[in-house]
Structures are given as C-alpha cells and as structure tokens.
Short mmCIF file of C-alpha atoms in Angstrom, two decimals:
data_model
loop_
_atom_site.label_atom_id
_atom_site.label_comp_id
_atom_site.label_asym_id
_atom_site.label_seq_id
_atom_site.Cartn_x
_atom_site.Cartn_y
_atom_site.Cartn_z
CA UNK A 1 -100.76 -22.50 75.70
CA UNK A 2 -98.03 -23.74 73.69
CA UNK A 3 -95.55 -21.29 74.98
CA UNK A 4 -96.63 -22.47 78.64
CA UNK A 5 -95.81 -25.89 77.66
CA UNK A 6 -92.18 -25.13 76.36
CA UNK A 7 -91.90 -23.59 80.02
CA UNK A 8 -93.40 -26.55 82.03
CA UNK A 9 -91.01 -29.07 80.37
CA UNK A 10 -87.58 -27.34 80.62
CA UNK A 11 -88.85 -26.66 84.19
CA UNK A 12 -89.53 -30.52 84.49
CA UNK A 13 -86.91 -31.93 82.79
CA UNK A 14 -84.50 -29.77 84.75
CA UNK A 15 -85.94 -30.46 88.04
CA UNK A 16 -86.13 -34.14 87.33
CA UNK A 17 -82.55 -34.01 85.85
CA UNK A 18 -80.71 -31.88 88.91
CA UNK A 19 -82.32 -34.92 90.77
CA UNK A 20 -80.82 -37.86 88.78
CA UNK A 21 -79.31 -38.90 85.42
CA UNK A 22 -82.05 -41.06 84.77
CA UNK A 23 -84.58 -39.25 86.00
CA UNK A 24 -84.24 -36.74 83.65
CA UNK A 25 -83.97 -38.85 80.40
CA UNK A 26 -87.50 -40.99 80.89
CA UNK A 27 -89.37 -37.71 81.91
CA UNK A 28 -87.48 -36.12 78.63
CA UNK A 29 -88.37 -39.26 76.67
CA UNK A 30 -92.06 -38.86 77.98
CA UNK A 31 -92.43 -35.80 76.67
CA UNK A 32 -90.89 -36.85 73.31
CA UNK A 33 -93.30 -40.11 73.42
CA UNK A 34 -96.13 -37.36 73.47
CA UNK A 35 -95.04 -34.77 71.50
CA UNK A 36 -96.57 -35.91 68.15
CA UNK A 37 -100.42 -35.73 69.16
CA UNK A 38 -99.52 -32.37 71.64
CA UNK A 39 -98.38 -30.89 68.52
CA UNK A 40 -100.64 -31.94 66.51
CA UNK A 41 -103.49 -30.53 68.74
CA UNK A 42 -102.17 -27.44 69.55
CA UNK A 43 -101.43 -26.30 66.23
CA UNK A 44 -98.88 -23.32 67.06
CA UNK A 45 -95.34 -22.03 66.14
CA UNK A 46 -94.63 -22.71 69.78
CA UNK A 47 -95.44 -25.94 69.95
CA UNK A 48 -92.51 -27.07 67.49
CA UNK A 49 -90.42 -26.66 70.63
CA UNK A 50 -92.03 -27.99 73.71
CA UNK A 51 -89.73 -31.09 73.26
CA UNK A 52 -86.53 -28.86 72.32
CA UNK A 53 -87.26 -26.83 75.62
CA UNK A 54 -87.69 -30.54 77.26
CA UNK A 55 -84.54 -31.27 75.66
CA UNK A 56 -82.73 -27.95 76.84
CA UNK A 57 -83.90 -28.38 80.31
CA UNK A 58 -82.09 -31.85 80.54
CA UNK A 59 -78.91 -30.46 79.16
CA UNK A 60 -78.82 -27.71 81.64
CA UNK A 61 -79.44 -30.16 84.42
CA UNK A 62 -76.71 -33.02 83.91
CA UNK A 63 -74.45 -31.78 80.54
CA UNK A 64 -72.09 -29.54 82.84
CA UNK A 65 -72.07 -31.74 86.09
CA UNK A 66 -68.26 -32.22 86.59
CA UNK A 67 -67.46 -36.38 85.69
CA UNK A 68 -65.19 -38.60 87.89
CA UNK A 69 -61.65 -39.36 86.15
CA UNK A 70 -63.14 -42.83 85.65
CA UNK A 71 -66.09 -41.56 83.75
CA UNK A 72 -63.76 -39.22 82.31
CA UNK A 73 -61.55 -41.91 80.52
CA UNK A 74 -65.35 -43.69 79.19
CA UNK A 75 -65.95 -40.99 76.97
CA UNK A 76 -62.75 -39.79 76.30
CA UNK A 77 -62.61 -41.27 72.70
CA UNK A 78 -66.55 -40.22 72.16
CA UNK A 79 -66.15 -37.07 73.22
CA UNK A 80 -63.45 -35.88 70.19
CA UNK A 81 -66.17 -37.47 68.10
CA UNK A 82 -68.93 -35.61 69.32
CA UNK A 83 -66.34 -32.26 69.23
CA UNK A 84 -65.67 -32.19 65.36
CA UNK A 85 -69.32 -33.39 64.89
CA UNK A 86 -70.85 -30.26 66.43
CA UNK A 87 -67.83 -28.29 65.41
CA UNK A 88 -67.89 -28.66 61.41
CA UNK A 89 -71.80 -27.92 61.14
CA UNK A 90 -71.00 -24.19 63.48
CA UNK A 91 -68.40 -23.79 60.22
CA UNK A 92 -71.25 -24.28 57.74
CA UNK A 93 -73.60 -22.64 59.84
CA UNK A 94 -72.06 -19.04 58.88
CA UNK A 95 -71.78 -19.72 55.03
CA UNK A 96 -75.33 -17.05 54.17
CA UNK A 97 -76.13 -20.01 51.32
CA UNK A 98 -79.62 -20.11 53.16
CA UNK A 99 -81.74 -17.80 55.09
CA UNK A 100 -80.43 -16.93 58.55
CA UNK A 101 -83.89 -19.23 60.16
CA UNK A 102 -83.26 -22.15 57.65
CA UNK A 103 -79.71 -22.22 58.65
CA UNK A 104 -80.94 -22.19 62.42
CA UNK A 105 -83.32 -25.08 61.89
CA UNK A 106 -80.46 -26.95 59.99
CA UNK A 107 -78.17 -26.14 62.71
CA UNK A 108 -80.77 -27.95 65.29
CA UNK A 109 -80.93 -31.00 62.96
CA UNK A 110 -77.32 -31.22 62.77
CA UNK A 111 -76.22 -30.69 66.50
CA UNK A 112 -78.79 -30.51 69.11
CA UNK A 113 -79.25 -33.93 69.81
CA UNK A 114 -75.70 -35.26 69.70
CA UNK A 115 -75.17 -34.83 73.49
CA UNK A 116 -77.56 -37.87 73.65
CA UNK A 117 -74.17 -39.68 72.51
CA UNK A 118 -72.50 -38.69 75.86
CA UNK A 119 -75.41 -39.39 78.02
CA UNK A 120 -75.68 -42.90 76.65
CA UNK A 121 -71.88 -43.34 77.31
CA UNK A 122 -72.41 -42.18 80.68
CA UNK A 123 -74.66 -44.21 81.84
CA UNK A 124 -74.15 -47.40 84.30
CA UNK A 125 -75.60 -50.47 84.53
CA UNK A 126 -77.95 -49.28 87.04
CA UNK A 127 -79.09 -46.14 85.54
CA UNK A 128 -79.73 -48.37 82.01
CA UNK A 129 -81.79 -50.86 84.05
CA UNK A 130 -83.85 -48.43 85.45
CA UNK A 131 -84.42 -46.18 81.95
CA UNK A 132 -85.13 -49.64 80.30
CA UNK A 133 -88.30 -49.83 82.86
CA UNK A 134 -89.43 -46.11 82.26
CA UNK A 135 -89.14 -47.00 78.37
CA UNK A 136 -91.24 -50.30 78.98
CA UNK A 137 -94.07 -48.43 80.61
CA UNK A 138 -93.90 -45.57 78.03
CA UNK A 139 -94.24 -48.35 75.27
CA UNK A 140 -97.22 -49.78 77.00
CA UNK A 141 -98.55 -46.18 77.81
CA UNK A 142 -98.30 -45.74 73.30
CA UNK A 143 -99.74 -49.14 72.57
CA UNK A 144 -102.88 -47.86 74.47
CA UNK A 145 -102.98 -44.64 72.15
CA UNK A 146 -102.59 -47.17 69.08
CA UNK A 147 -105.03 -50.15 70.16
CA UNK A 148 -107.56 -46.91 70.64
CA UNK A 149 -106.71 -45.27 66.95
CA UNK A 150 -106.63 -49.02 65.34
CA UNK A 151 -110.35 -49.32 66.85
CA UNK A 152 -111.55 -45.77 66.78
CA UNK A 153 -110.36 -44.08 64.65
CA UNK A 154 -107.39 -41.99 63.89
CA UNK A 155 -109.01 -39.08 63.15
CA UNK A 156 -110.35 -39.05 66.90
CA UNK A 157 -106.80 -38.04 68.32
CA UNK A 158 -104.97 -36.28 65.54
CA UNK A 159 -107.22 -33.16 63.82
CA UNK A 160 -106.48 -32.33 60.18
CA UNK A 161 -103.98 -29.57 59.83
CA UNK A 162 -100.76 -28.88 58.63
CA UNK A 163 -98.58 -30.41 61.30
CA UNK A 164 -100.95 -34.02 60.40
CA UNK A 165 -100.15 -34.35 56.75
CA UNK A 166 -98.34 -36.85 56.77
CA UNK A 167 -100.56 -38.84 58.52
CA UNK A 168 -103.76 -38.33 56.43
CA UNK A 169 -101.39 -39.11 53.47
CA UNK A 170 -100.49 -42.47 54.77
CA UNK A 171 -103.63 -44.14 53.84
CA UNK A 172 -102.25 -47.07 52.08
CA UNK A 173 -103.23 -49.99 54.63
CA UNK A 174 -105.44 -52.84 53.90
CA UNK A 175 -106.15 -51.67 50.42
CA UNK A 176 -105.67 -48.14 50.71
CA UNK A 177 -109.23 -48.01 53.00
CA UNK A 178 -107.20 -47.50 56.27
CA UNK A 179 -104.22 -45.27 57.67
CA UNK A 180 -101.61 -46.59 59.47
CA UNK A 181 -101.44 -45.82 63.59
CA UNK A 182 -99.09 -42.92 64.86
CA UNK A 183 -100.42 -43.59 68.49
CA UNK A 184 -98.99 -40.61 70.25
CA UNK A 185 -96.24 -39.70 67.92
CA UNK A 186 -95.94 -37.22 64.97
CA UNK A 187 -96.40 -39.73 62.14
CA UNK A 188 -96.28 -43.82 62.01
CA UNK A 189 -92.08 -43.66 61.62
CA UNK A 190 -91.52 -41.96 64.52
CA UNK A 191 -93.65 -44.42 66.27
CA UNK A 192 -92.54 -47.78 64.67
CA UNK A 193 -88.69 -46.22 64.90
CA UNK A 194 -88.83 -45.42 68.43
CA UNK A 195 -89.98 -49.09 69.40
CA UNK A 196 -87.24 -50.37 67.04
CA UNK A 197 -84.59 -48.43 69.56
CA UNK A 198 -86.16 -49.46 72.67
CA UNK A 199 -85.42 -53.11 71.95
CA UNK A 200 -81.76 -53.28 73.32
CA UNK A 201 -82.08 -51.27 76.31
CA UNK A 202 -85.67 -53.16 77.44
CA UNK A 203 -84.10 -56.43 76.09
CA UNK A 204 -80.47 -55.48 77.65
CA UNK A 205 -82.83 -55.33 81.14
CA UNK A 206 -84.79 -58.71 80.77
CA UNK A 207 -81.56 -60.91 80.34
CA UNK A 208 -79.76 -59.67 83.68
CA UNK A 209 -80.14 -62.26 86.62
CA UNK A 210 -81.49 -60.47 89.23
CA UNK A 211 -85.00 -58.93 89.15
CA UNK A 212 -88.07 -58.81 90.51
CA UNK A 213 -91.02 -60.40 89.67
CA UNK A 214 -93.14 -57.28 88.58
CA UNK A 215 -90.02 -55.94 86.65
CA UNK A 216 -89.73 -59.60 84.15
CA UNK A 217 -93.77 -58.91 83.79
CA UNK A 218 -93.49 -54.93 82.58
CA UNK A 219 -90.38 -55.55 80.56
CA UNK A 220 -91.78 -58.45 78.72
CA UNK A 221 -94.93 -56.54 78.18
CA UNK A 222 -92.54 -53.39 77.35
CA UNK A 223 -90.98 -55.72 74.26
CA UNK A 224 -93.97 -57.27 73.32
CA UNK A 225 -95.67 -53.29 72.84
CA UNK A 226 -92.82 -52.62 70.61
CA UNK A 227 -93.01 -55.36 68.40
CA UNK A 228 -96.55 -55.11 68.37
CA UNK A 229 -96.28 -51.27 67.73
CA UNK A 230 -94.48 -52.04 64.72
CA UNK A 231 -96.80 -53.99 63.42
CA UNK A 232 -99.59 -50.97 64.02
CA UNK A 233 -97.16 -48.67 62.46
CA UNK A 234 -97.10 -50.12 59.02
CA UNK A 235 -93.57 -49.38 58.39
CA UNK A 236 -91.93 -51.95 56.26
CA UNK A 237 -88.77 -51.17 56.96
CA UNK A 238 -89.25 -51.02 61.00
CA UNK A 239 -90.47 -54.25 60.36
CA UNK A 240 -87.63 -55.22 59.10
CA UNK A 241 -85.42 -54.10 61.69
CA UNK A 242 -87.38 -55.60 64.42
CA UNK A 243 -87.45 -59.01 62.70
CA UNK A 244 -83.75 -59.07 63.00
CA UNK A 245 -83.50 -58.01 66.49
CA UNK A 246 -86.42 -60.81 67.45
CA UNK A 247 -84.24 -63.50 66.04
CA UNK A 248 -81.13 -61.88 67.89
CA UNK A 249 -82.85 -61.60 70.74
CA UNK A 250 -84.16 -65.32 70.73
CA UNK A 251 -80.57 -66.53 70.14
CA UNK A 252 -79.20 -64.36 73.04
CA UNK A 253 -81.44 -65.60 75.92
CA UNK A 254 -79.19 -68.16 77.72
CA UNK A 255 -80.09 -67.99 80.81
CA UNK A 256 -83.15 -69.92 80.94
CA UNK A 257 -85.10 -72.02 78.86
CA UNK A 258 -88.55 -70.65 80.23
CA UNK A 259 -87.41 -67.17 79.20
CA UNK A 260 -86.90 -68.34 76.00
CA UNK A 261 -89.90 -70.30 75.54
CA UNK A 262 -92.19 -67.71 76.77
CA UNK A 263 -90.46 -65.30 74.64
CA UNK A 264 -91.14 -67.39 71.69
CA UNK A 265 -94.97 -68.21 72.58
CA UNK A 266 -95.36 -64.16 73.13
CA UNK A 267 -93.65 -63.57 69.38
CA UNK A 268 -96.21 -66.81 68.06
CA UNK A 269 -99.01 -65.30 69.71
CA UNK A 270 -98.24 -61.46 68.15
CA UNK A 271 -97.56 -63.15 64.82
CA UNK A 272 -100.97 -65.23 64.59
CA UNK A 273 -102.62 -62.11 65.52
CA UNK A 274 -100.66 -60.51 62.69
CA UNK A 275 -101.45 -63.59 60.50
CA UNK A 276 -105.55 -62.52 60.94
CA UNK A 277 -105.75 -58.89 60.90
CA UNK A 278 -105.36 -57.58 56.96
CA UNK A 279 -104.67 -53.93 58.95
CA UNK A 280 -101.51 -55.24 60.26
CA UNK A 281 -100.21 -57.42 56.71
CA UNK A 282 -98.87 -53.84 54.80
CA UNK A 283 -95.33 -55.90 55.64
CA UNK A 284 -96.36 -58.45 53.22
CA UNK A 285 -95.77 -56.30 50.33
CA UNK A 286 -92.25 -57.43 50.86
CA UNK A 287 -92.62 -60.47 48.92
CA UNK A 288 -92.96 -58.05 45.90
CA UNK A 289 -89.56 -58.42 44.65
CA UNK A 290 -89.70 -55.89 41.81
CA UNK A 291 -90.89 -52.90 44.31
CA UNK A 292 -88.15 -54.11 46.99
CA UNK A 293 -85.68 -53.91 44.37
CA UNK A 294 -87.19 -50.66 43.27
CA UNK A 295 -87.15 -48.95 46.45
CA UNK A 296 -83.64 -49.96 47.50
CA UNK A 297 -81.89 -50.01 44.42
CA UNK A 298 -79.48 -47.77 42.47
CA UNK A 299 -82.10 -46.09 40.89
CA UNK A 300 -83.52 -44.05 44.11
CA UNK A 301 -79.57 -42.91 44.57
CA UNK A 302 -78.65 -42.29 41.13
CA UNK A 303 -77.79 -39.03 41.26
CA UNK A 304 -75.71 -38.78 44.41
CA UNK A 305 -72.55 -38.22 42.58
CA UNK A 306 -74.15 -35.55 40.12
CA UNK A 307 -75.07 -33.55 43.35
CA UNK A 308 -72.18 -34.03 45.09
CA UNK A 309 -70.31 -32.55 42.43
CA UNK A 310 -72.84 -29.68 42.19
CA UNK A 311 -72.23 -29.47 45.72
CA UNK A 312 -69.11 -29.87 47.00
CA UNK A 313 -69.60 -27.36 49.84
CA UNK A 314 -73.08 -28.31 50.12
CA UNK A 315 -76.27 -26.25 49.78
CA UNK A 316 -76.38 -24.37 52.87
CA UNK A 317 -77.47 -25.86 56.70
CA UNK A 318 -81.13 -26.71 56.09
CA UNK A 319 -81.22 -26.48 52.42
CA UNK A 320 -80.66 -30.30 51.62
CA UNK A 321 -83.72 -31.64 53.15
CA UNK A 322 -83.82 -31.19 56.46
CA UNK A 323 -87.85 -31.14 58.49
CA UNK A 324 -88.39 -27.07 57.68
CA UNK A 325 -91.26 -25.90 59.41
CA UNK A 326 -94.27 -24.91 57.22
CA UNK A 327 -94.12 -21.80 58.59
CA UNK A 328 -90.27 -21.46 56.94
CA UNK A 329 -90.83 -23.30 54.02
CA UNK A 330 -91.13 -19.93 52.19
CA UNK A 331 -87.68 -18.58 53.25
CA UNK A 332 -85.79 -21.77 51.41
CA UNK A 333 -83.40 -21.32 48.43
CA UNK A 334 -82.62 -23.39 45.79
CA UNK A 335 -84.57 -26.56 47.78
CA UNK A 336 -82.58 -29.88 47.12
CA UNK A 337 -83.47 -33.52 48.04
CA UNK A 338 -82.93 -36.91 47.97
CA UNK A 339 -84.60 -39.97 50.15
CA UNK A 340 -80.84 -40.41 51.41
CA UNK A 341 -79.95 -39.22 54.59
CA UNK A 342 -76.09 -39.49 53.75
CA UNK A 343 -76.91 -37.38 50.89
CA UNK A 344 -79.13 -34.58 52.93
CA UNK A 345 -75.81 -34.45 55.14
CA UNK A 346 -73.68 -33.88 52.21
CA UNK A 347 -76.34 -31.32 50.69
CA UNK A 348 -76.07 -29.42 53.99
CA UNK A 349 -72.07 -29.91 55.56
CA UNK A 350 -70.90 -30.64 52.13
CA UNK A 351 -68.50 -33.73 51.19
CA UNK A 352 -66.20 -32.84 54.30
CA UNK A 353 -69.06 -33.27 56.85
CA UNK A 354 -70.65 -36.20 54.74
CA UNK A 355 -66.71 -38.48 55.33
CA UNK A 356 -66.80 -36.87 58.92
CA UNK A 357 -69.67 -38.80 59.85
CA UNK A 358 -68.75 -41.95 57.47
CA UNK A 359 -65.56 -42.05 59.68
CA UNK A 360 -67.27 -42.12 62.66
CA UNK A 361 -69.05 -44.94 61.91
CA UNK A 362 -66.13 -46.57 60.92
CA UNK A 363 -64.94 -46.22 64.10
CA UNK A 364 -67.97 -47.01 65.86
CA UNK A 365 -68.47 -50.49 64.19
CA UNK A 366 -64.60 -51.37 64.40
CA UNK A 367 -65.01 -50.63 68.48
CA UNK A 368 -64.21 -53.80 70.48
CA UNK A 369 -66.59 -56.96 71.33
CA UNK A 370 -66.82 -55.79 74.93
CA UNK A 371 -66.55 -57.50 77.96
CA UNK A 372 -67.89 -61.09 78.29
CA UNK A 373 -68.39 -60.77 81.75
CA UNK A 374 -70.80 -58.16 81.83
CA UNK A 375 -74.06 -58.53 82.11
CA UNK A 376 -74.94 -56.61 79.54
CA UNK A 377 -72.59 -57.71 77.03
CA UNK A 378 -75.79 -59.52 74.99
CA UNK A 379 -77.93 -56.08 75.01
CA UNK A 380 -75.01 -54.49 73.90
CA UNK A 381 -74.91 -56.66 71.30
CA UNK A 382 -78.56 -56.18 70.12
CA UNK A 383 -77.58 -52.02 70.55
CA UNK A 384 -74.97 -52.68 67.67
CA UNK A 385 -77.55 -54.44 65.37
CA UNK A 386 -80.05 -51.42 66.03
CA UNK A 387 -77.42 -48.92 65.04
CA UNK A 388 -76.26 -50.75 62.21
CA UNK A 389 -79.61 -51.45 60.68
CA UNK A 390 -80.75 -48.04 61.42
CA UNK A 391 -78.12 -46.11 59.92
CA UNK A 392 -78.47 -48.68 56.87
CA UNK A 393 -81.85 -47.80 56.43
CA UNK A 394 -80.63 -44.26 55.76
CA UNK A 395 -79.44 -44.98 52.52
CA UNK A 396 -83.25 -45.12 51.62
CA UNK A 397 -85.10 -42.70 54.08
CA UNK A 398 -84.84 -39.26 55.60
CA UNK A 399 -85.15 -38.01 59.41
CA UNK A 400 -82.91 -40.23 60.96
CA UNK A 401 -81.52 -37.26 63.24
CA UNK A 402 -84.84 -35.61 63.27
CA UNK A 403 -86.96 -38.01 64.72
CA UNK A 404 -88.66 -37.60 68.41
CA UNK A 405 -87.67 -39.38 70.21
CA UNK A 406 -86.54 -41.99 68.18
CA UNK A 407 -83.14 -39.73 67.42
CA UNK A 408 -82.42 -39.53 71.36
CA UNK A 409 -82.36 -43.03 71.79
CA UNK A 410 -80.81 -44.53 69.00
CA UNK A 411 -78.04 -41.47 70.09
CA UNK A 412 -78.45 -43.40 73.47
CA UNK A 413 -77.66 -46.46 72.08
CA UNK A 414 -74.38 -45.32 69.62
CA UNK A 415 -73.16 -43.77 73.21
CA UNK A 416 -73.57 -47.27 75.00
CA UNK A 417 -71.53 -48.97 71.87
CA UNK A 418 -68.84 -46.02 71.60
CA UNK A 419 -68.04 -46.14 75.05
CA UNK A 420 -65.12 -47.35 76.66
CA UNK A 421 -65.80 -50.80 78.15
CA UNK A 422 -63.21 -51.68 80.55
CA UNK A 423 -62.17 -48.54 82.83
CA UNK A 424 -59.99 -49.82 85.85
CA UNK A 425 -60.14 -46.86 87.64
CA UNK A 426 -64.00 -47.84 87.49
CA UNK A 427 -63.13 -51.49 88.16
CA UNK A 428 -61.35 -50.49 91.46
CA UNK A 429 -64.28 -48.25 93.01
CA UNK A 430 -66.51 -51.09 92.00
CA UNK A 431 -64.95 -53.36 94.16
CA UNK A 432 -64.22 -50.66 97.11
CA UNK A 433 -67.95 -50.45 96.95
CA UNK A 434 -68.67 -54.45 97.13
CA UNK A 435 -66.57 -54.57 99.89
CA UNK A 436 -67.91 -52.12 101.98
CA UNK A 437 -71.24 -53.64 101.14
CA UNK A 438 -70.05 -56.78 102.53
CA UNK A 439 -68.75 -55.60 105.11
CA UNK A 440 -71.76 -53.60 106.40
CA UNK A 441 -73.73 -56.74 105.52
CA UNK A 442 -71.75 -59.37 108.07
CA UNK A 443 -71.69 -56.40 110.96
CA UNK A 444 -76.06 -56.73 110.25
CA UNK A 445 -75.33 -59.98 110.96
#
C-alpha cells in the first residue's frame, strides 16, 4: 500500500505541477499536511517516502521549465546560494565516515528541500495569493483533525508504534494527564511549526485591497486555525513565534480599521478560550524563569566548541543528528548530538558547511527593505520575522530542515525574502500587460 502511495503522489504532484506553479505546491503541501497520521498508520519502510515521491514529482514538473530573462535576473543572486549549498554537502557526501544509507539520509536532510528556495523566489503576486488560500483551507482542514484528537482522543488517529513515539512521549499537558495534539502531522512541532510559517503568506493575502468576500472569510479563518493550532500543539516555543508575528501583524494592518478590530476581537476571543482550557496553558510555564534560562542558556550549548574541534570535518552526512530512520538506526557510527541545529550542520558538513550557511544568512537578513509600493511589502515583512525567529530557535532545537512540511514553507518564505525585488525587465511586461488590459477593456465598452 505504501509503495502505491509513493506512486499516486509523484503522479499527482506532477500532473498538478505540469499544469501550474501553484498548483503543484498546495497539492504537494497537502500531502505533506497529511503525511504524519498516513505514516503513522501505515507503518512501512515505504511510507517514509510518500511525501519525498510528492516532493520529486513537483520538481520534475516545474524545476527544469526554462525562466523568462526577467525571472532569470530574480533569482540570480539565490540561485549561487542555493549552488554551493547543495554543492558542499555532494563533497561530504563521499567522505565513507558513515554508512553508505546514513550518508544517503543525511544527504536528503541536507539538500532535497532547498529547491523550495527557488520556488518561493519564483513566485508572483498572483501565484502567492492563490497558495495563501490553498494553505488557509489546509489549516482549517488540520484544525478539524486537532479539535477531534483534543476531544477524542489521540490515540483514536495515531496507533502506537515506532513511527508515534514521539507522540506518546509528549504527555506533559495539563499536569502530565494529557498529550499534546499532532492533528494530522508526525508529532505536535511539525504541526505548531507549520502554522507558524503559514502566517506571512495567509497574512501577506488578507492585507491586499482587492478580494472577495468569501476569500477575507477563509483567510481570516485560515490565521485564526494557525494561531489556534499552536495553542493545541503545546509548543512553547511556536508559541512564541506566533506571539510575535500577532503583534506584527496587528501593527501592519493599515488599511482599515474594521480589519484591525476584527482581527483583534478574533485574537481576544482565541485567548479567553486559551485563558479557560488548562489543556491549552503548557505556554504558561514560561513565566518559570529558572527553566527558560535553563533551556536557552549556555549550558544546553556548552560543548559546541569541544566538538567542533573534535570535528573539524564533521562526523560524516547523517552522523550528527539528523531524523535516521529506525530501521537505520543500527547502521550509525560513532552517533553525535546536540539540541543545536547549527551544531548538527557542523557535525555533518563540518566547520566549512556550518560558515556556509551562517553567510547565507548574513546575506539574507542584510537583503534590502523592498519595495514600498507593493502590496505585499507588509507580508514580506512578517516572512522576515518568521525566518528570523525560526532559524533563532535553532540554536535550541533540532529538525529545522527536516520538518514536513514545515521545512518547504519556511524554504518558501527565505525564497520570497532572498529574491530580487525590483526587476525592470518585469516592471516593463507588467505594464505592456495593463495596457493591453485597458485597452481590451474600453473596446468592451
């Protein structure tokens, strides 16, 4: 069965994706929303790669489409990124420090999703509108799954087994008596993280001028899922992200007052339900100062320097703490690992790949303001506070490029941030296109 599946969604996804860009990406991102409980319920070696053959499918539908010169010169600077990226971990890949399928499956972390940086640079205003609907209904489709495990039971939907563990071992809500919601995703991070990353793009959507009626109803609802999905999720440090974004996001509608006040008697309304539900109050352990400081202190990175002088070269693709299959776990040497994911990439591409990527973001965060006249100037905006508070967050976590889908669309949203913002050549065919537009418009007349 699970072989099937790995052939119905490259089939899909490339079908959907010879069709149109953004086709492609929400029914990718729909299989990556479902992936978790899939998995979980078809507990097979196949079924680790019914979203990779999702993912593959996509790639082979839009990756090697030939680009105009004006999208050309949008990801020309992202591209030599994404080059010496991918090119640095192919290096490492053929230093035999780790068995030939560890190396593989350190490889995959390492690489296979950084095409999601081109895709997001890619895409136009349009095409981002449209994805920021398909992700609104997805989050509303994986609030259902939650509101159903926060009621029933999350041992209705995901069946003890090895691919589950870390959800029967996250039993530490409302006094350790209850487990915090996955909803249809591998584990409560991948949930809460993947609503963190949908905030821009939905948000980006709701702020533009012109839409319809039914479109300002599903993207509010899509925002108010993720924030509320959050909550279900547990995860203090989601939580924290998403509190950020909420107050950016208040700040940044302009527009209209009624936007604003409704989106401030929606965030009220979430917060008072918050305020009388113990399930939803694991956030609250925040005010502990001494486990905050704990948790994000030097202590939990005190030996980074000790292993990266044990490691200059690292430990081998896969051997610094990358997600190993349990079905590998056997075939890994000389296992190393911090809760760093700066310090798995050093323990895997060594010091060179660890500065590669510090450069990068360097780069990234130094890009310009943008362009005050676009529309989506202010979602752009809340895509640079994602991306900085998610890689930030990586000082004290793991499986920030391992995450599905979560990795695809905070990839998505480095893309829209990385990419070139003015393009004239793109200027000029907008206008050609307005004024044909217009043109055809006063002949209707």
């Amino acid at each position: 069965m699970s072989f099937y599946l790995c052939l119905l969604s490259f089939t899909v996804c490339y079908v959907a994706g010879r069709r149109s860009l953004v086709g492609g990406l929400i029914t990718t991102m729909a299989i990556g929303y479902f992936f978790g409980i899939t998995k979980a319920n078809l507990p097979e070696t196949a079924s680790y790669f019914i979203f990779d053959s999702a993912v593959l499918g996509f790639y082979a539908a839009q990756l090697f489409r030939p680009l105009t010169a004006a999208m050309k010169l949008k990801v020309e600077g992202l591209q030599t990124w994404v080059e010496l990226l991918i090119f640095w971990p192919l290096i490492v890949f053929f230093f035999p420090l780790q068995d030939l399928m560890i190396r593989l499956v350190g490889l995959r972390t390492s690489i296979f999703l950084l095409p999601f940086l081109l895709i997001g640079a890619r895409l136009i205003p349009e095409e981002r509108y449209k994805l920021a609907l398909g992700l609104a209904c997805l989050n509303l489709l994986a609030l259902a799954f939650a509101g159903a495990e926060f009621f029933i039971g999350v041992q209705h939907f995901f069946p003890r087994n090895q691919m589950t563990k870390i959800i029967y071992l996250s039993k530490d809500v409302a006094g350790y008596l209850a487990y915090r919601i996955p909803a249809s995703f591998a584990n409560a991070h991948a949930y809460g993280g993947a609503m963190v990353v949908t905030i821009p793009l939905v948000a980006g959507a709701l702020l533009q001028k012109r839409k319809k009626q039914w479109h300002i109803t599903l993207l509010v609802m899509g925002l108010a899922a993720a924030v509320l999905g959050v909550l279900l999720s547990a995860t203090r440090l989601n939580f924290v992200a998403v509190a950020v974004l909420v107050v950016v996001l208040t700040f940044s509608i302009k527009s209209r007052i009624s936007y604003a006040f409704g989106w401030i008697v929606i965030m009220a309304v979430i917060g008072l339900f918050a305020y009388g539900e113990v399930r939803l109050q694991r956030v609250a352990e925040l005010q502990n100062t001494e486990m905050v400081t704990e948790r994000v202190g030097w202590s939990v990175n005190a030996n980074f320097f000790e292993l990266a002088a044990k490691y200059p070269f690292g430990n081998g693709l896969g051997g610094g703490g990358s997600s190993i299959p349990y079905f590998l776990q056997d075939r890994l040497e000389n296992p190393v690992i911090m809760e760093n994911e700066y310090a798995r990439i050093m323990l895997e591409q060594g010091i060179f790949g660890l500065l590669l990527w510090v450069a990068f973001m360097i780069w990234l965060f130094t890009r310009g303001k943008g362009d005050p006249s676009d529309s989506w100037n202010q979602g752009r905006r809340l895509a640079q506070w994602t991306c900085l508070l998610v890689f930030g967050t990586g000082l004290i976590g793991i499986g920030m490029f391992v995450s599905v889908p979560q990795t695809c669309l905070l990839l998505i949203n480095v893309g829209w941030i990385g990419a070139r913002q003015r393009i004239p050549v793109l200027d000029e065919e907008n206008r050609t296109a307005a004024t044909a537009l217009n043109e055809v418009k006063q002949f209707a007349t």
